Amino acid sequence: METPANLFSLFLESLGGRTSRFCEQLSDSVVLDTPITGKAVGRLQSEDALNRLSAWFRDYNARLEYGRTVAGSDGYAAAEGKAFLQLDGWDVGVPLAVAMDLNPSQKLTGFRLYHTLWPVKHAHTLRGPLFDSERATLPKDVADYHHALENGDAAKAAGLFESDGTVREPSGGISGGRETPLSRFFEWAFQAGGVSLHYHRLVDSGSHVAAEYTCYRWANKEIPPQAGMEFWDRSDSGLFRAVRIYDDVEQPS
């Protein structure tokens, strides 16, 4: 049986064209969903979607980089990586994340890929919600972060981070760190109001947390519900060291 970390490595391998080993890990009832191919139900549809997804990444001569896997004890796991796409003669890094649902045999029953298409299309691509009414129970620090986002409270949001904490946006831009206070990022993000999310699935390893969400309001405006994923790194103090966001949501004007 493959571990979640190995499954993610096989997925990255499949994006390079070697899909067979990853396809062997799909259950007959698997549901696969990606920004490129949409939703596929069952193994045959998912294998076809995976081949089309692999062709898309190979069209950009993608170089894939493994990041980190966060696994729980309930058959749910998340992982991060990066694809370097050749665009106009440049290698452009596109952060990507996956969520995996595993049965007791460690076969995939669900696989969801998250990344922005902004670097390729120079426009945001609406991706509808992937969950209905399911809600995750949030640990206190993530719940505090969630409330700060919803209330547009820049000071509270920044206060949940270490002094050199960072937020990485979907296209890879990093705000905060030692040079620039993270509060400036949140003040910009909340200039017209907060961001409202429903969190659906969550995995918490202690030092790392990952969750899938639906964003449905930003800047006090209802927006089409859109899927996303978020990762948090905790420091020894209990504050956040970093947050990384994976979605294609456009800030309302």
CSV table of C-alpha atoms in Angstrom, one decimal:
chain,number,residue,atom,x,y,z
A,1,MET,CA,0.0,0.0,0.0
A,2,GLU,CA,1.3,3.5,-0.9
A,3,THR,CA,1.5,6.3,1.6
A,4,PRO,CA,0.0,9.7,0.9
A,5,ALA,CA,3.5,11.0,0.3
A,6,ASN,CA,4.2,8.3,-2.3
A,7,LEU,CA,0.8,8.9,-3.9
A,8,PHE,CA,1.6,12.5,-4.4
A,9,SER,CA,5.0,11.7,-5.9
A,10,LEU,CA,3.2,9.3,-8.3
A,11,PHE,CA,0.8,12.1,-9.2
A,12,LEU,CA,3.7,14.5,-10.0
A,13,GLU,CA,5.2,11.7,-12.1
A,14,SER,CA,2.0,11.3,-14.0
A,15,LEU,CA,2.0,15.0,-14.9
A,16,GLY,CA,5.3,14.3,-16.7
A,17,GLY,CA,3.6,11.6,-18.8
A,18,ARG,CA,4.1,8.4,-16.8
A,19,THR,CA,0.5,8.0,-15.6
A,20,SER,CA,0.2,4.2,-15.2
A,21,ARG,CA,1.6,3.9,-11.7
A,22,PHE,CA,-0.7,6.6,-10.4
A,23,CYS,CA,-3.7,5.2,-12.2
A,24,GLU,CA,-3.1,1.9,-10.4
A,25,GLN,CA,-3.9,3.7,-7.2
A,26,LEU,CA,-7.4,4.8,-8.2
A,27,SER,CA,-10.4,3.0,-6.8
A,28,ASP,CA,-13.2,2.0,-9.1
A,29,SER,CA,-15.4,4.8,-7.6
A,30,VAL,CA,-12.8,7.5,-7.5
A,31,VAL,CA,-13.9,11.1,-8.1
A,32,LEU,CA,-11.1,13.3,-9.6
A,33,ASP,CA,-11.4,17.1,-9.9
A,34,THR,CA,-8.9,19.5,-11.4
A,35,PRO,CA,-9.0,23.1,-12.7
A,36,ILE,CA,-8.1,21.9,-16.2
A,37,THR,CA,-10.3,18.8,-16.6
A,38,GLY,CA,-13.2,19.4,-14.2
A,39,LYS,CA,-14.9,16.6,-12.5
A,40,ALA,CA,-14.4,12.9,-13.5
A,41,VAL,CA,-16.4,10.1,-11.8
A,42,GLY,CA,-15.1,6.5,-11.8
A,43,ARG,CA,-11.8,5.1,-12.7
A,44,LEU,CA,-12.2,5.2,-16.5
A,45,GLN,CA,-13.2,8.8,-16.6
A,46,SER,CA,-10.5,9.7,-14.1
A,47,GLU,CA,-7.8,8.0,-16.1
A,48,ASP,CA,-8.9,9.9,-19.2
A,49,ALA,CA,-8.9,13.1,-17.3
A,50,LEU,CA,-5.5,12.4,-15.9
A,51,ASN,CA,-4.1,11.8,-19.4
A,52,ARG,CA,-5.5,15.1,-20.6
A,53,LEU,CA,-4.1,16.9,-17.5
A,54,SER,CA,-0.7,15.4,-18.1
A,55,ALA,CA,-0.8,16.5,-21.7
A,56,TRP,CA,-1.6,20.1,-20.6
A,57,PHE,CA,1.3,20.2,-18.2
A,58,ARG,CA,3.6,18.7,-20.9
A,59,ASP,CA,2.5,21.3,-23.4
A,60,TYR,CA,4.3,23.8,-21.0
A,61,ASN,CA,7.3,21.5,-20.5
A,62,ALA,CA,6.4,21.5,-16.8
A,63,ARG,CA,9.1,20.7,-14.2
A,64,LEU,CA,7.4,19.4,-11.0
A,65,GLU,CA,8.7,19.9,-7.5
A,66,TYR,CA,7.6,18.0,-4.4
A,67,GLY,CA,6.7,20.0,-1.3
A,68,ARG,CA,5.1,18.6,1.9
A,69,THR,CA,2.4,16.0,2.7
A,70,VAL,CA,0.0,16.4,5.7
A,71,ALA,CA,-1.8,13.1,6.6
A,72,GLY,CA,-4.4,12.3,9.1
A,73,SER,CA,-5.6,9.1,10.6
A,74,ASP,CA,-9.0,9.2,8.9
A,75,GLY,CA,-8.0,8.5,5.3
A,76,TYR,CA,-7.7,12.2,4.4
A,77,ALA,CA,-4.4,13.8,3.4
A,78,ALA,CA,-3.1,16.9,1.6
A,79,ALA,CA,0.1,17.8,-0.2
A,80,GLU,CA,1.8,20.7,-1.8
A,81,GLY,CA,4.2,21.2,-4.7
A,82,LYS,CA,5.1,23.5,-7.5
A,83,ALA,CA,4.9,23.3,-11.3
A,84,PHE,CA,7.4,25.3,-13.3
A,85,LEU,CA,5.8,26.1,-16.6
A,86,GLN,CA,7.7,27.4,-19.7
A,87,LEU,CA,5.9,30.6,-20.6
A,88,ASP,CA,7.3,33.0,-23.2
A,89,GLY,CA,10.8,31.7,-22.6
A,90,TRP,CA,10.6,31.9,-18.8
A,91,ASP,CA,10.2,29.2,-16.2
A,92,VAL,CA,7.1,30.4,-14.2
A,93,GLY,CA,6.4,28.7,-10.9
A,94,VAL,CA,2.8,27.8,-10.2
A,95,PRO,CA,2.1,26.5,-6.7
A,96,LEU,CA,-0.2,23.5,-6.6
A,97,ALA,CA,-1.9,21.5,-3.9
A,98,VAL,CA,-3.9,18.3,-3.7
A,99,ALA,CA,-6.4,16.7,-1.3
A,100,MET,CA,-6.7,13.0,-1.2
A,101,ASP,CA,-9.4,10.7,0.2
A,102,LEU,CA,-8.2,7.1,0.8
A,103,ASN,CA,-10.0,3.9,1.6
A,104,PRO,CA,-8.7,1.3,4.1
A,105,SER,CA,-6.6,-0.2,1.2
A,106,GLN,CA,-5.0,3.2,0.6
A,107,LYS,CA,-6.7,3.4,-2.8
A,108,LEU,CA,-7.9,6.9,-3.8
A,109,THR,CA,-11.6,7.5,-3.6
A,110,GLY,CA,-11.2,11.2,-4.1
A,111,PHE,CA,-8.5,13.4,-5.5
A,112,ARG,CA,-8.8,17.2,-5.9
A,113,LEU,CA,-6.1,19.4,-7.4
A,114,TYR,CA,-5.9,23.2,-6.7
A,115,HIS,CA,-3.9,25.8,-8.5
A,116,THR,CA,-4.4,29.2,-10.2
A,117,LEU,CA,-4.4,29.6,-14.0
A,118,TRP,CA,-3.6,33.3,-13.7
A,119,PRO,CA,0.1,33.0,-15.0
A,120,VAL,CA,-1.2,31.2,-18.1
A,121,LYS,CA,-4.4,33.0,-18.9
A,122,HIS,CA,-3.6,36.4,-17.2
A,123,ALA,CA,-7.2,36.2,-15.9
A,124,HIS,CA,-8.9,34.4,-13.1
A,125,THR,CA,-10.9,31.3,-13.9
A,126,LEU,CA,-14.1,30.6,-11.9
A,127,ARG,CA,-14.1,27.2,-10.3
A,128,GLY,CA,-17.3,26.3,-8.6
A,129,PRO,CA,-17.6,24.7,-5.1
A,130,LEU,CA,-16.6,21.1,-4.7
A,131,PHE,CA,-18.6,20.5,-1.5
A,132,ASP,CA,-22.2,21.0,-0.4
A,133,SER,CA,-23.1,21.3,3.3
A,134,GLU,CA,-20.1,19.5,4.8
A,135,ARG,CA,-18.3,21.6,7.4
A,136,ALA,CA,-14.9,21.0,9.2
A,137,THR,CA,-14.4,21.5,12.9
A,138,LEU,CA,-11.6,24.1,13.1
A,139,PRO,CA,-8.8,24.1,15.7
A,140,LYS,CA,-8.8,27.4,17.7
A,141,ASP,CA,-6.0,29.1,15.9
A,142,VAL,CA,-7.5,28.4,12.5
A,143,ALA,CA,-11.0,29.5,13.8
A,144,ASP,CA,-9.4,32.7,15.0
A,145,TYR,CA,-7.9,33.2,11.6
A,146,HIS,CA,-11.2,32.5,9.9
A,147,HIS,CA,-13.0,35.0,12.1
A,148,ALA,CA,-10.4,37.7,11.4
A,149,LEU,CA,-10.8,37.1,7.6
A,150,GLU,CA,-14.6,37.3,7.9
A,151,ASN,CA,-14.5,40.5,9.9
A,152,GLY,CA,-11.8,42.1,7.8
A,153,ASP,CA,-9.7,42.6,11.0
A,154,ALA,CA,-6.2,43.2,9.7
A,155,ALA,CA,-4.6,43.7,13.1
A,156,LYS,CA,-6.1,40.4,14.5
A,157,ALA,CA,-5.1,38.4,11.4
A,158,ALA,CA,-1.5,39.7,11.5
A,159,GLY,CA,-1.4,39.1,15.3
A,160,LEU,CA,-1.8,35.4,14.7
A,161,PHE,CA,1.6,35.2,12.9
A,162,GLU,CA,5.2,35.4,14.1
A,163,SER,CA,6.8,38.8,13.5
A,164,ASP,CA,8.4,37.4,10.3
A,165,GLY,CA,5.4,35.4,9.2
A,166,THR,CA,4.3,35.2,5.6
A,167,VAL,CA,1.3,34.7,3.4
A,168,ARG,CA,1.8,33.3,-0.1
A,169,GLU,CA,-0.8,34.1,-2.6
A,170,PRO,CA,-2.0,31.6,-5.3
A,171,SER,CA,0.3,32.9,-8.0
A,172,GLY,CA,3.3,32.6,-5.7
A,173,GLY,CA,3.7,36.2,-4.4
A,174,ILE,CA,4.8,36.3,-0.8
A,175,SER,CA,3.9,39.0,1.6
A,176,GLY,CA,5.3,39.7,5.0
A,177,GLY,CA,8.6,38.4,6.2
A,178,ARG,CA,11.4,40.3,8.0
A,179,GLU,CA,11.2,43.4,5.7
A,180,THR,CA,7.5,44.2,5.5
A,181,PRO,CA,4.9,43.9,8.2
A,182,LEU,CA,2.2,41.3,7.3
A,183,SER,CA,-0.4,43.8,8.5
A,184,ARG,CA,0.1,45.7,5.3
A,185,PHE,CA,-1.0,42.7,3.3
A,186,PHE,CA,-4.1,42.2,5.3
A,187,GLU,CA,-4.9,45.9,5.2
A,188,TRP,CA,-4.8,45.7,1.4
A,189,ALA,CA,-6.8,42.5,1.3
A,190,PHE,CA,-9.5,43.9,3.6
A,191,GLN,CA,-9.6,47.5,2.3
A,192,ALA,CA,-13.2,47.1,1.2
A,193,GLY,CA,-14.2,44.3,3.7
A,194,GLY,CA,-13.5,40.8,4.8
A,195,VAL,CA,-13.4,37.4,3.2
A,196,SER,CA,-16.0,34.8,4.0
A,197,LEU,CA,-15.1,31.1,3.7
A,198,HIS,CA,-16.8,27.8,4.5
A,199,TYR,CA,-14.1,25.2,5.5
A,200,HIS,CA,-15.1,21.6,4.5
A,201,ARG,CA,-12.3,19.1,5.1
A,202,LEU,CA,-9.3,19.6,7.4
A,203,VAL,CA,-6.2,17.7,8.4
A,204,ASP,CA,-4.0,18.8,11.3
A,205,SER,CA,-0.6,17.2,12.1
A,206,GLY,CA,0.3,19.5,14.9
A,207,SER,CA,2.9,21.6,13.1
A,208,HIS,CA,0.9,21.8,9.8
A,209,VAL,CA,-2.7,22.2,8.9
A,210,ALA,CA,-4.5,22.0,5.5
A,211,ALA,CA,-8.1,22.7,4.7
A,212,GLU,CA,-10.4,22.9,1.6
A,213,TYR,CA,-12.9,25.7,1.5
A,214,THR,CA,-15.5,27.6,-0.5
A,215,CYS,CA,-15.1,31.3,-0.8
A,216,TYR,CA,-18.5,33.0,-1.1
A,217,ARG,CA,-18.1,36.7,-0.1
A,218,TRP,CA,-15.3,39.2,-0.4
A,219,ALA,CA,-15.3,42.9,0.4
A,220,ASN,CA,-18.9,42.7,1.6
A,221,LYS,CA,-20.0,41.5,-1.8
A,222,GLU,CA,-21.5,38.1,-2.6
A,223,ILE,CA,-19.4,36.3,-5.2
A,224,PRO,CA,-20.0,33.1,-7.1
A,225,PRO,CA,-19.0,30.3,-4.7
A,226,GLN,CA,-15.5,29.1,-5.6
A,227,ALA,CA,-13.3,26.3,-4.4
A,228,GLY,CA,-9.9,26.7,-2.7
A,229,MET,CA,-7.4,25.2,-0.3
A,230,GLU,CA,-5.2,26.7,2.4
A,231,PHE,CA,-2.1,25.5,4.3
A,232,TRP,CA,-0.8,26.8,7.7
A,233,ASP,CA,2.6,26.2,9.2
A,234,ARG,CA,2.7,26.6,13.0
A,235,SER,CA,5.8,27.7,15.0
A,236,ASP,CA,6.8,26.3,18.3
A,237,SER,CA,5.1,29.3,20.0
A,238,GLY,CA,1.8,28.3,18.5
A,239,LEU,CA,1.7,31.3,16.2
A,240,PHE,CA,1.6,30.8,12.4
A,241,ARG,CA,4.9,30.9,10.5
A,242,ALA,CA,3.3,30.9,7.1
A,243,VAL,CA,0.0,30.5,5.3
A,244,ARG,CA,-0.3,29.4,1.6
A,245,ILE,CA,-3.4,29.9,-0.5
A,246,TYR,CA,-4.5,27.9,-3.5
A,247,ASP,CA,-7.5,29.2,-5.5
A,248,ASP,CA,-8.4,31.4,-8.4
A,249,VAL,CA,-10.7,33.9,-6.7
A,250,GLU,CA,-10.7,37.4,-8.0
A,251,GLN,CA,-10.9,40.3,-5.5
A,252,PRO,CA,-14.1,42.3,-6.3
A,253,SER,CA,-13.5,45.8,-7.7
